[in-house]
Short mmCIF file of C-alpha atoms in Angstrom, two decimals:
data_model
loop_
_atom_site.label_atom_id
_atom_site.label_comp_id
_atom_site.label_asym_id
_atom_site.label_seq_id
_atom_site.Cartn_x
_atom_site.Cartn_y
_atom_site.Cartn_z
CA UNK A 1 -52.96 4.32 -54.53
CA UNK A 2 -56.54 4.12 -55.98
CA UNK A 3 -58.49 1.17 -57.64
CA UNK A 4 -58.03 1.11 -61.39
CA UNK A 5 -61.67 0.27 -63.02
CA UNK A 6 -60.30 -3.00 -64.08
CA UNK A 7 -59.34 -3.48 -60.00
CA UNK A 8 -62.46 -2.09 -59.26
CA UNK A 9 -63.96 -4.84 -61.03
CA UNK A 10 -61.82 -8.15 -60.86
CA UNK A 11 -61.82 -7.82 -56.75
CA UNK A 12 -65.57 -6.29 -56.21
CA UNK A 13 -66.36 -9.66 -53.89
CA UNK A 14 -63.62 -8.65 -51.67
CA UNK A 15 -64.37 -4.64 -51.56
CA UNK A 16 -67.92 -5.23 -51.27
CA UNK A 17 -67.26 -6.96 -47.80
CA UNK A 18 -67.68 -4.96 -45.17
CA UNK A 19 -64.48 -6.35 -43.17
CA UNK A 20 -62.43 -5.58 -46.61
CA UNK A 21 -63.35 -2.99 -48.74
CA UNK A 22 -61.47 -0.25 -51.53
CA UNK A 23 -58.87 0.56 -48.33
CA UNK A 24 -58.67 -3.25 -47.52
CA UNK A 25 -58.15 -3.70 -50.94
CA UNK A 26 -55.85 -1.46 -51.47
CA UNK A 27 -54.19 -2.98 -48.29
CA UNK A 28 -53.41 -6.71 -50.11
CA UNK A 29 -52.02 -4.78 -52.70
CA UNK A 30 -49.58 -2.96 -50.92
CA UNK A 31 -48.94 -6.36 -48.99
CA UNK A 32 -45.48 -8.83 -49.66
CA UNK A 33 -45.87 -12.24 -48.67
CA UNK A 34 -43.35 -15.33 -48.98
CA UNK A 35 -44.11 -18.53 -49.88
CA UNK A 36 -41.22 -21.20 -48.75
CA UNK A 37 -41.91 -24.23 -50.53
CA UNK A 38 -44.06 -24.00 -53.52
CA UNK A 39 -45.34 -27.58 -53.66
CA UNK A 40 -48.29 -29.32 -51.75
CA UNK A 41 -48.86 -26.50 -49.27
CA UNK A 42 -47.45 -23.50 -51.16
CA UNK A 43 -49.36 -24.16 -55.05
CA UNK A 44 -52.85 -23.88 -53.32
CA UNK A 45 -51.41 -20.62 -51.25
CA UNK A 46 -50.09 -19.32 -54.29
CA UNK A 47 -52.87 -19.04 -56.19
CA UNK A 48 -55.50 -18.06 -54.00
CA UNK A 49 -53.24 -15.00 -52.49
CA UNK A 50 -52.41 -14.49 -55.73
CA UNK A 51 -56.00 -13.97 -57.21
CA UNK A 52 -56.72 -12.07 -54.10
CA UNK A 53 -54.61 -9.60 -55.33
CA UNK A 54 -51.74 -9.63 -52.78
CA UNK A 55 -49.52 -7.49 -54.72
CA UNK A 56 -45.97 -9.42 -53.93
CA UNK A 57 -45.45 -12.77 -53.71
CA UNK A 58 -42.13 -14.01 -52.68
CA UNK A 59 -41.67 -17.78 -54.16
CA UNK A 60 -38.02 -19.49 -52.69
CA UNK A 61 -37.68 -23.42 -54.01
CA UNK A 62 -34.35 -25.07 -55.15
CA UNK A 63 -36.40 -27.77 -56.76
CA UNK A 64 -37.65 -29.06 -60.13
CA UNK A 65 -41.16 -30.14 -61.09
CA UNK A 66 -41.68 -34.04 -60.84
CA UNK A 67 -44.01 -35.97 -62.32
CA UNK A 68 -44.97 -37.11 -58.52
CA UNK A 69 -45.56 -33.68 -57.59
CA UNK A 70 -48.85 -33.31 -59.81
CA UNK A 71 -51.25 -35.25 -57.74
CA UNK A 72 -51.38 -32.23 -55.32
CA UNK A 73 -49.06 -29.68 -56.62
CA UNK A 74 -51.74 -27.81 -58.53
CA UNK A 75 -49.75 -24.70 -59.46
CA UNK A 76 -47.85 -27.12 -61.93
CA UNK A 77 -49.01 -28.84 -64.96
CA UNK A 78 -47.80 -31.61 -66.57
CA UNK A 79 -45.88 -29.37 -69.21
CA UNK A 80 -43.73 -28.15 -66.11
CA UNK A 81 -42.50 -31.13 -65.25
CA UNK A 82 -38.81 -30.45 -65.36
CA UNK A 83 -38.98 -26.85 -64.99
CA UNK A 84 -37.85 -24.64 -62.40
CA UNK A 85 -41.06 -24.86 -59.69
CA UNK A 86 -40.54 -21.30 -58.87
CA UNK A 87 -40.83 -20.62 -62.94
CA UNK A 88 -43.48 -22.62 -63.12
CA UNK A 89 -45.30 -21.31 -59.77
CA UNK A 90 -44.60 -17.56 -61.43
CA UNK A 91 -45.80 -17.89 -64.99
CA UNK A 92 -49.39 -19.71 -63.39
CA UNK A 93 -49.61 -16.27 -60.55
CA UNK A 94 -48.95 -13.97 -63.69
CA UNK A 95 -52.01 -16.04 -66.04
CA UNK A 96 -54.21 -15.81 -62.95
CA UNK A 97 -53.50 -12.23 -61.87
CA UNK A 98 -51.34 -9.42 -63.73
CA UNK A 99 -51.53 -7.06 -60.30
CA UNK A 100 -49.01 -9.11 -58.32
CA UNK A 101 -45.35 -8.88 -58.42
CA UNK A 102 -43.58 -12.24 -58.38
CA UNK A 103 -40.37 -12.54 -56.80
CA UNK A 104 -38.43 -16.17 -57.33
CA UNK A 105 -35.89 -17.80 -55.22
CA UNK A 106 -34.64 -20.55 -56.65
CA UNK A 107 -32.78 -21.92 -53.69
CA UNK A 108 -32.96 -24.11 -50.68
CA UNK A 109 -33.94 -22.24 -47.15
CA UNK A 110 -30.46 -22.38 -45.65
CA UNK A 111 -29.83 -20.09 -42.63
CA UNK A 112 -27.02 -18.42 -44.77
CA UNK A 113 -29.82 -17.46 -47.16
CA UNK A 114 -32.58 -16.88 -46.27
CA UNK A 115 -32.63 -14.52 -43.21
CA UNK A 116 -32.09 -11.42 -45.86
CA UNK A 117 -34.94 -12.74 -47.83
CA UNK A 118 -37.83 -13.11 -44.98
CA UNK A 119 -36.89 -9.37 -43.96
CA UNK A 120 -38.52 -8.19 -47.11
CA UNK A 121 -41.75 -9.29 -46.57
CA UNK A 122 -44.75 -8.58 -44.26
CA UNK A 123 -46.10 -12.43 -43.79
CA UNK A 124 -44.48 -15.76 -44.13
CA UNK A 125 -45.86 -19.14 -45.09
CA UNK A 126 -44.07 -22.36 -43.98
CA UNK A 127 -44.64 -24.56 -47.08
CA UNK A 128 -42.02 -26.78 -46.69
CA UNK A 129 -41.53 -30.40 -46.56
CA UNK A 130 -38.73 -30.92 -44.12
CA UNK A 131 -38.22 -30.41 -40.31
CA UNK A 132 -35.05 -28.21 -40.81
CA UNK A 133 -36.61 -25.88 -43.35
CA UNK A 134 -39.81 -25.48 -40.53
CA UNK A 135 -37.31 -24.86 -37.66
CA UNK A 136 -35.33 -22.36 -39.54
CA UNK A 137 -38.24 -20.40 -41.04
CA UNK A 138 -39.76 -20.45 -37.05
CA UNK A 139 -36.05 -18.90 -35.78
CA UNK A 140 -35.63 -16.53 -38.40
CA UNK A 141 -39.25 -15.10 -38.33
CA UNK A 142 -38.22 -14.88 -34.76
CA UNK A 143 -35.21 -13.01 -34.99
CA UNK A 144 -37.05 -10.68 -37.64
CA UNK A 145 -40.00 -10.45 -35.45
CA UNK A 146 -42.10 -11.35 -39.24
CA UNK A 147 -45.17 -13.25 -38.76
CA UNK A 148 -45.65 -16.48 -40.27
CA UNK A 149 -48.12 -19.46 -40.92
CA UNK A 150 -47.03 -22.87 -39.62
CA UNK A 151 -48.51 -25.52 -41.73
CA UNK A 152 -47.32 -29.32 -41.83
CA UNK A 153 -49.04 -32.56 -43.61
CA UNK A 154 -48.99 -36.11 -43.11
CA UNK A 155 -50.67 -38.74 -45.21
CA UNK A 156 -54.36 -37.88 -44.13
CA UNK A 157 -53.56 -35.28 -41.40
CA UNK A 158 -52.54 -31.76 -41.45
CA UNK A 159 -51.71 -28.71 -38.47
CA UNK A 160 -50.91 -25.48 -39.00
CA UNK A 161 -50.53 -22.40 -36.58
CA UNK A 162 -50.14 -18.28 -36.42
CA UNK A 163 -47.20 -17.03 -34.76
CA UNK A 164 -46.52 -13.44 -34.31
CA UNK A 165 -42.79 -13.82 -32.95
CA UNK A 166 -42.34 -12.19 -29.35
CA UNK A 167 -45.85 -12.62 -28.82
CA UNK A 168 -47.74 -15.87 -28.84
CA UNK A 169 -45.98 -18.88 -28.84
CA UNK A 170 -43.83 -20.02 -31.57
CA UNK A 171 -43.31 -23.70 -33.42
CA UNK A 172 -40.27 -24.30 -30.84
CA UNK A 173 -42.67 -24.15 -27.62
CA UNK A 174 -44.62 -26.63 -29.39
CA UNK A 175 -42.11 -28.68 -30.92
CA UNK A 176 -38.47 -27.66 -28.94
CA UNK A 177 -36.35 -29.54 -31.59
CA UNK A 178 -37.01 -31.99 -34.87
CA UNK A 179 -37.46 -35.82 -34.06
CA UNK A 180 -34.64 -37.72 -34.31
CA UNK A 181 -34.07 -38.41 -38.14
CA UNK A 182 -36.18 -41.34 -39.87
CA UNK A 183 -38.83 -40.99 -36.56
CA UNK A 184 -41.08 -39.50 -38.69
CA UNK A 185 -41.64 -40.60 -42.35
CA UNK A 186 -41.70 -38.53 -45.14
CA UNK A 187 -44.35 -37.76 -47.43
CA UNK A 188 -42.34 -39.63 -50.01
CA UNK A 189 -42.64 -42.70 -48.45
CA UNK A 190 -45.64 -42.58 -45.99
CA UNK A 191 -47.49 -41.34 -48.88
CA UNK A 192 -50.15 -37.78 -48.86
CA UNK A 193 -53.96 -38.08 -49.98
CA UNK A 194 -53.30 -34.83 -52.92
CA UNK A 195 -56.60 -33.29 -52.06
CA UNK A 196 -54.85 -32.62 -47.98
CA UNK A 197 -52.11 -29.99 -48.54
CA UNK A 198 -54.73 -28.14 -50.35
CA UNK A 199 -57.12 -27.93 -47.13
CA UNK A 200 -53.87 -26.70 -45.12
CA UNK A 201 -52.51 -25.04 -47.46
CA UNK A 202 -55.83 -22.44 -48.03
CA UNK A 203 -56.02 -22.18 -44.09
CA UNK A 204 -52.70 -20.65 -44.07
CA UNK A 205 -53.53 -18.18 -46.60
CA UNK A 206 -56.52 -17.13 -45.05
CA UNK A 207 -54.30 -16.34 -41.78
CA UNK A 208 -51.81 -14.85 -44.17
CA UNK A 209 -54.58 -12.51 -45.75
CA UNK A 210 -56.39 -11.95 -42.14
CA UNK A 211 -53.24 -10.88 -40.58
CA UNK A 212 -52.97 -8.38 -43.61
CA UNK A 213 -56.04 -6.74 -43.27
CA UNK A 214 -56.14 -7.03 -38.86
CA UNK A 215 -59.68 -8.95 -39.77
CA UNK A 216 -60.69 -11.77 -37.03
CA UNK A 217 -58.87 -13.73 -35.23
CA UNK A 218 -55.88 -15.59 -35.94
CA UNK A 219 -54.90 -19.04 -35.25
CA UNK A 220 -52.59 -17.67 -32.63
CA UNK A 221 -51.78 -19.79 -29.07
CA UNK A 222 -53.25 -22.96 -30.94
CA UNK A 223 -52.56 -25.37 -33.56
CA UNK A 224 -54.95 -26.57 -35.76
CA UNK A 225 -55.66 -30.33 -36.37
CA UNK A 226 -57.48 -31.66 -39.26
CA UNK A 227 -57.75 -35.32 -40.30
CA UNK A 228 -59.46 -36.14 -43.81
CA UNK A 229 -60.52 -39.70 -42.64
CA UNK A 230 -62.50 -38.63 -39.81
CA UNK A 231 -63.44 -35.00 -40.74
CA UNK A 232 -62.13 -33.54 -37.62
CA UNK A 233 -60.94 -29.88 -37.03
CA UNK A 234 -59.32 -29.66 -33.89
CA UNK A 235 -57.94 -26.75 -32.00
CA UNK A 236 -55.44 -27.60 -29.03
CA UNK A 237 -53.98 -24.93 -26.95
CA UNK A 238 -50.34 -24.08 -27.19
CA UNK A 239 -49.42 -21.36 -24.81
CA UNK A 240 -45.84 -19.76 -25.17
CA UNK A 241 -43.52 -21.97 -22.80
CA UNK A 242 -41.04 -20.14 -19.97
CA UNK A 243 -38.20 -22.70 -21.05
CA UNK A 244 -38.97 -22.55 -24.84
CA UNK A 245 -35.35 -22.66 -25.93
CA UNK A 246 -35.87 -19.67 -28.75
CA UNK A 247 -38.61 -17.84 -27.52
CA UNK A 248 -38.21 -17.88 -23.58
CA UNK A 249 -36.42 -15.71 -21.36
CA UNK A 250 -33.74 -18.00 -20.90
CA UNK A 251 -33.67 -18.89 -24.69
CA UNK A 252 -30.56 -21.79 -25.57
CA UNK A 253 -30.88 -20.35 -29.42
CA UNK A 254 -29.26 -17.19 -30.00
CA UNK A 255 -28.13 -17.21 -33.32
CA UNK A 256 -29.43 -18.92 -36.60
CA UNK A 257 -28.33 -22.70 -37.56
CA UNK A 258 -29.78 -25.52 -39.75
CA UNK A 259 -31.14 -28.67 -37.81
CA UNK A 260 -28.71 -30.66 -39.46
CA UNK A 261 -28.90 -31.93 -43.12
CA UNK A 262 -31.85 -32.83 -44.84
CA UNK A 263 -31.54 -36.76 -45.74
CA UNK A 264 -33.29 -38.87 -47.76
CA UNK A 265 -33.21 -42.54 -49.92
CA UNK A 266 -34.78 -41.04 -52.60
CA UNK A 267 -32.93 -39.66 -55.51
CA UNK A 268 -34.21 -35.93 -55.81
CA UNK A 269 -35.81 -35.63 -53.03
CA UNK A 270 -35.76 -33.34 -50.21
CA UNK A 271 -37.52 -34.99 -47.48
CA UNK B 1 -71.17 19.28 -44.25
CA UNK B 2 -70.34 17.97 -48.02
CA UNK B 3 -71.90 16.42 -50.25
CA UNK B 4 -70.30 13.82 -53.32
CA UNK B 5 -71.94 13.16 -56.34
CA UNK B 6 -71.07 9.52 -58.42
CA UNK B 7 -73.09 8.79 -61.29
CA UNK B 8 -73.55 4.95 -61.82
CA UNK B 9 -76.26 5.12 -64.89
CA UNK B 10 -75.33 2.34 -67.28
CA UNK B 11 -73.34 0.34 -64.36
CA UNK B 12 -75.00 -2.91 -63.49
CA UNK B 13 -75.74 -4.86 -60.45
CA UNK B 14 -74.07 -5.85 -58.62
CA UNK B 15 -70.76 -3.60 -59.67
CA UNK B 16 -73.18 -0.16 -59.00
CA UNK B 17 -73.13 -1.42 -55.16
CA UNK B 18 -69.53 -1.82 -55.10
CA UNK B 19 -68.70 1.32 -56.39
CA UNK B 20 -71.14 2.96 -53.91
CA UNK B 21 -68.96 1.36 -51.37
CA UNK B 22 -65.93 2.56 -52.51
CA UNK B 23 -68.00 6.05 -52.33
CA UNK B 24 -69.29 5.72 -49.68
CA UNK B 25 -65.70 5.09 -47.65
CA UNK B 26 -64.39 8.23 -49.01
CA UNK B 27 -67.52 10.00 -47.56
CA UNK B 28 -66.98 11.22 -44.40
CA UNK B 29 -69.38 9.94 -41.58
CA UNK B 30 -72.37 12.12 -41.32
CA UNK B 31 -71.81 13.30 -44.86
CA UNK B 32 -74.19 12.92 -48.00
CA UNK B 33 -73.58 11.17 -51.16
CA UNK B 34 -75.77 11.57 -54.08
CA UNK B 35 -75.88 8.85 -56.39
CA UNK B 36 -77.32 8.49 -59.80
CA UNK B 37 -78.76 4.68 -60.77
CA UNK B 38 -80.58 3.05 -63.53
CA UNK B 39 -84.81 2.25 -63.32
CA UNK B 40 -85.18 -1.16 -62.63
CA UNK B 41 -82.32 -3.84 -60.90
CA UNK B 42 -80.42 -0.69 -59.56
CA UNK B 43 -83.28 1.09 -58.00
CA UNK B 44 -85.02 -2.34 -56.82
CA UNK B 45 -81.91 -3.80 -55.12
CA UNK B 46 -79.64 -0.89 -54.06
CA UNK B 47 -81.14 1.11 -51.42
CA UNK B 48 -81.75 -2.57 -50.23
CA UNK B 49 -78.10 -2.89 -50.07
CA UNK B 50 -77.72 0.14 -48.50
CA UNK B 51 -80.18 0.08 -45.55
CA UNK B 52 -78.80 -3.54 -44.80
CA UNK B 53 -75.34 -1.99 -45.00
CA UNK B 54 -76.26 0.89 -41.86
CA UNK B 55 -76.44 3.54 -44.63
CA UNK B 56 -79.39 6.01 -44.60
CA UNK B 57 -81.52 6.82 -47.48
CA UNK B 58 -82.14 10.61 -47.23
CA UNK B 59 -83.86 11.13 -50.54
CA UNK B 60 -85.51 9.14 -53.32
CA UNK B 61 -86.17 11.77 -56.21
CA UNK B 62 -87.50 9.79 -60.07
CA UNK B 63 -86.02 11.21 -62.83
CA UNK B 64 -86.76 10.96 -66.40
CA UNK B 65 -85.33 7.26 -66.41
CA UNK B 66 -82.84 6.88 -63.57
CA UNK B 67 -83.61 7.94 -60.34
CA UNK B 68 -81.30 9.84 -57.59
CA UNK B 69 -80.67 8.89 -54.25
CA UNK B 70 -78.92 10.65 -51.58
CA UNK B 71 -77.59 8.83 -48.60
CA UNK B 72 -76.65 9.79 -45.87
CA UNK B 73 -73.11 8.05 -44.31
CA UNK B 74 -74.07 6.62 -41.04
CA UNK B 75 -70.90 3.94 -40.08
CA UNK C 1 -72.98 -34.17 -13.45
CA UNK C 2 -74.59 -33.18 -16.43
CA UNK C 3 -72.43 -29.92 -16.51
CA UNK C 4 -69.35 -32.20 -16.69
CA UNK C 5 -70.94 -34.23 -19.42
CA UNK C 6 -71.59 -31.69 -21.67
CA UNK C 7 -68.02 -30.38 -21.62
CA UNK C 8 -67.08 -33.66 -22.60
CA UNK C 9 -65.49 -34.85 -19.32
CA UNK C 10 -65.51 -38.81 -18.94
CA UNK C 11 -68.45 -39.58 -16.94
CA UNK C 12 -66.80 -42.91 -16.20
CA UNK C 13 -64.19 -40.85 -13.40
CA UNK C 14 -63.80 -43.07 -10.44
CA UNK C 15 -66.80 -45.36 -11.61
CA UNK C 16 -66.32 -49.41 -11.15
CA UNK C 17 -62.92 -48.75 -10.03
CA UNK C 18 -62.09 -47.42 -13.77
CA UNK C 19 -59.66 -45.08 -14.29
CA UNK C 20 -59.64 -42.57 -16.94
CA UNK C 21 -58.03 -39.91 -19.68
CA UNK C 22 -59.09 -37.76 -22.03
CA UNK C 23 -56.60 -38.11 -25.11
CA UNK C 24 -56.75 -35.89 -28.20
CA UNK C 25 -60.87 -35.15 -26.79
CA UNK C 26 -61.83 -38.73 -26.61
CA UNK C 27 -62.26 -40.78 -23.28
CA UNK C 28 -60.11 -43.59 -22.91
CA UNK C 29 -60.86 -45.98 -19.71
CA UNK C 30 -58.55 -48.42 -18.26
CA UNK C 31 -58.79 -50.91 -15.89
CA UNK C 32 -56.50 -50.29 -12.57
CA UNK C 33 -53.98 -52.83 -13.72
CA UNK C 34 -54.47 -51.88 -17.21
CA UNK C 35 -53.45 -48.31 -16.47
CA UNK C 36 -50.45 -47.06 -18.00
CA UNK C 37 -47.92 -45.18 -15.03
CA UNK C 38 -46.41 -42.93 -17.63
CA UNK C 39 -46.29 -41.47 -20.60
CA UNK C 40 -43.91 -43.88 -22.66
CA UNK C 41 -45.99 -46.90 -21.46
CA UNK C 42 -49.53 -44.95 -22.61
CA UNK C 43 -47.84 -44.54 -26.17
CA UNK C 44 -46.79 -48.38 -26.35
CA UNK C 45 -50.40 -49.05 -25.00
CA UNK C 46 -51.81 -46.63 -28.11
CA UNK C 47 -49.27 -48.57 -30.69
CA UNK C 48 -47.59 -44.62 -31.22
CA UNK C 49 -43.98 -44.22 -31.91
CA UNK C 50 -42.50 -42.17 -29.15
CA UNK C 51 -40.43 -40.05 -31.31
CA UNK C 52 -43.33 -39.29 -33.66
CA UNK C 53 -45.09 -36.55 -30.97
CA UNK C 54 -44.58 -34.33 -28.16
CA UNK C 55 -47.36 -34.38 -25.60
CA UNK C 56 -49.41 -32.00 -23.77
CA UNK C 57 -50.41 -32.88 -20.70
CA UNK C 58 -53.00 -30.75 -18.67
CA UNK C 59 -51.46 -27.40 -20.57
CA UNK C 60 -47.95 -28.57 -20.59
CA UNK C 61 -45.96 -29.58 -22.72
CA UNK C 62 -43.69 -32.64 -22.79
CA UNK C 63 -41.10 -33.15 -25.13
CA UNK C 64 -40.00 -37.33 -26.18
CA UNK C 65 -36.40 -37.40 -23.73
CA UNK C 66 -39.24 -36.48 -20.77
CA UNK C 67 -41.97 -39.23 -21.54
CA UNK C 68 -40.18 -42.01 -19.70
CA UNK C 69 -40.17 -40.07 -16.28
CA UNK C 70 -43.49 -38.52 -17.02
CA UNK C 71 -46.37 -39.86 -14.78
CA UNK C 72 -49.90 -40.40 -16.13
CA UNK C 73 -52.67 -40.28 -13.75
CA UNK C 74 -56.22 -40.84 -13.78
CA UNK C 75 -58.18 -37.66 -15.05
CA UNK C 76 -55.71 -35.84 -17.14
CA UNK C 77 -56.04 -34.43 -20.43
CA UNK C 78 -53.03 -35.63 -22.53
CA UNK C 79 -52.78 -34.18 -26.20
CA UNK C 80 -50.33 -36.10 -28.81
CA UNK C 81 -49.56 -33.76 -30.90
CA UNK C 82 -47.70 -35.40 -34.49
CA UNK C 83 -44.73 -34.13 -35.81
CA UNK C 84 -45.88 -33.14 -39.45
CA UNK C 85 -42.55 -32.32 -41.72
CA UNK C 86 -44.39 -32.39 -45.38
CA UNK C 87 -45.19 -29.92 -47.26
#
């Protein structure tokens, strides 16, 4: 593959770094990542790996475009609300960037589904909004040994982490199983300052396009903290765990299964 | 030991530099490029560019309105 | 002393009786009696639901069903680490 003039041109502040460059370029656009969850987390993820000229993006979302969803959802306008979000999501990547290849799922991650669909692809991002969707994603990237961005978001606090399955510790060593339901609020009801998911949300894709190009470091062994009231980034240690019931050698969770069913008050919504 | 020729008269900053790049990666290390550039911008900021970049300026030779440069590949 | 102090370690350890933790990087100090024995009674102490983290303590991890039986003693580093489900 070489750089069309047009390429050449619309991605010169990536080539011209010396980390990047034409072959790093050309790297991206060889590159498939999937996006679960193409609201808070995924819109900012979207666009940004999209105008960095990953050439496939995977989007997979069941849901519809809400008026509530604009305050931080900025891949969809207020014309979209009652569209598809993974028509929406796709018709915003094509405006920004004609290079990439959009793939929609318009479905709910669902260990029946989804396990074929995360094989494609060379990176994952967690963009979900629910504690079964963020276990699954962890224990099928697992199985299919596909690396994958963490990311989670709560009212004025976010965390995300890199795990490259089989080798650095995974969400379950962290977090062994979901809290018990209605523990932990959703974003629905404990509410999310819009400007947050889009902090998280850009960290992930810059592990997403790191990992691409083997540039750095990733955010590996560690999760990431940030809270938008205090200003603080911080980074706290997460080793892989010997009795980590996926990941460990005497791992409980063999097979794929949903963390029971995702339950909320709130007609329409997925929390 | 080769030498490539890309002629970037009538390419501006900073696009000339990028396209250098992209020369200069499919010039083997230890090999010379010769590029062509513009008076002016080009020829006051891009053996800048260059020499910050680890490259090598071998040769600096004025033409009638553009001048020539060959560098040498060094990383 | 000063080595300690610039790594951030409380300075307070074993002063006026005191005892100490470092939670999520910040010193917290506690009088003897005022010292929470484990893990369950720290989180009451903080106000934090104890089915909204998991814990860290020293490097290891401890999940909610453990925090009851789990000891806290003076000089540990305990993270509380938030479950965070949106998205």
């Amino acid at each position: 593959m070489s750089l069309t003039e047009e390429q050449i041109q619309r991605y010169s502040r990536n080539i011209i770094l010396e980390q990047v460059g034409g072959a790093g370029q050309e790297k991206l656009l060889a590159s498939k990542v999937l996006i679960v969850g193409v609201g808070g987390l995924g819109s900012p993820a979207a666009l940004y790996l999209a105008a960095a000229g990953v050439g496939t993006i995977g989007l997979l979302d069941g849901d519809q475009v809400d008026l509530t969803n604009l305050q931080r959802q900025i891949i969809h306008h207020t014309a979209d609300v009652g569209k598809r979000k993974v028509v929406s999501a796709k018709e915003k990547i094509e405006a920004v960037n004609p290079d990439v290849a959009v793939r929609t799922y318009d479905v709910w991650a669902r260990a029946d589904s989804i396990r074929d669909i995360i094989r494609e692809y060379d990176f994952v991002i967690d963009a979900t909004d629910n504690f079964p969707a963020k276990f699954l994603i962890n224990d099928v990237c697992h199985f299919e040994r596909i690396p994958f961005s963490h990311g989670g978001i709560l009212q004025f606090e976010g965390q995300l982490m890199t795990i490259i399955p089989g080798r650095t510790a995974c969400y379950r060593c962290l977090f062994p199983g979901p809290p018990p339901a209605n523990a932990v609020a959703p974003c629905g009801q404990a509410g999310v300052l819009g400007v947050l998911p889009g902090v998280i949300g850009l960290l992930q894709a810059t592990e997403a396009i790191k990992y691409l190009l083997g540039m750095g470091g990733l955010l590996t062994d560690s999760l990431l903290t940030y809270c938008a009231l205090t200003m603080e980034f911080r980074k706290v240690p997460a080793q892989r765990r010997a009795d980590c019931p996926l990941c460990g050698p005497n791992a409980t969770i063999t097979t794929l299964r949903d963390e029971g069913k995702v339950v909320c008050n709130r007609k329409g919504c997925k929390c | 030991m080769l030498t490539t020729k890309v002629d970037l008269r009538g390419v501006p900053c900073p696009l000339n530099l990028v396209k250098v790049k992209l020369a200069i990666e499919k010039t083997a290390v230890g090999d010379i490029l010769e590029i062509e550039i513009d008076d002016g911008e080009p020829i006051q900021n891009l053996p800048v560019s260059l020499g910050r970049q680890g490259q090598e300026i071998v040769e600096t030779i004025k033409c009638q309105g553009y001048f020539r440069l060959k560098v040498r590949r060094r990383l | 002393m000063t080595a300690l102090l610039s790594r951030g370690v409380p300075f307070v350890l074993g002063r006026n009786g005191m005892k100490s933790l470092q939670i999520n990087g910040r010193a917290h100090q506690f009088a003897p009696a005022e010292m929470p024995a484990t893990l369950c009674a720290l989180l009451e102490k903080l106000g934090i639901g104890a089915a909204t983290v998991v814990a860290e303590v020293d490097g290891r991890i401890v999940t909610p069903e453990q925090f009851a039986q789990t000891e806290v003693r003076d000089g540990q580093t305990i993270e509380l680490i938030k479950f965070m489900g949106g998205g």
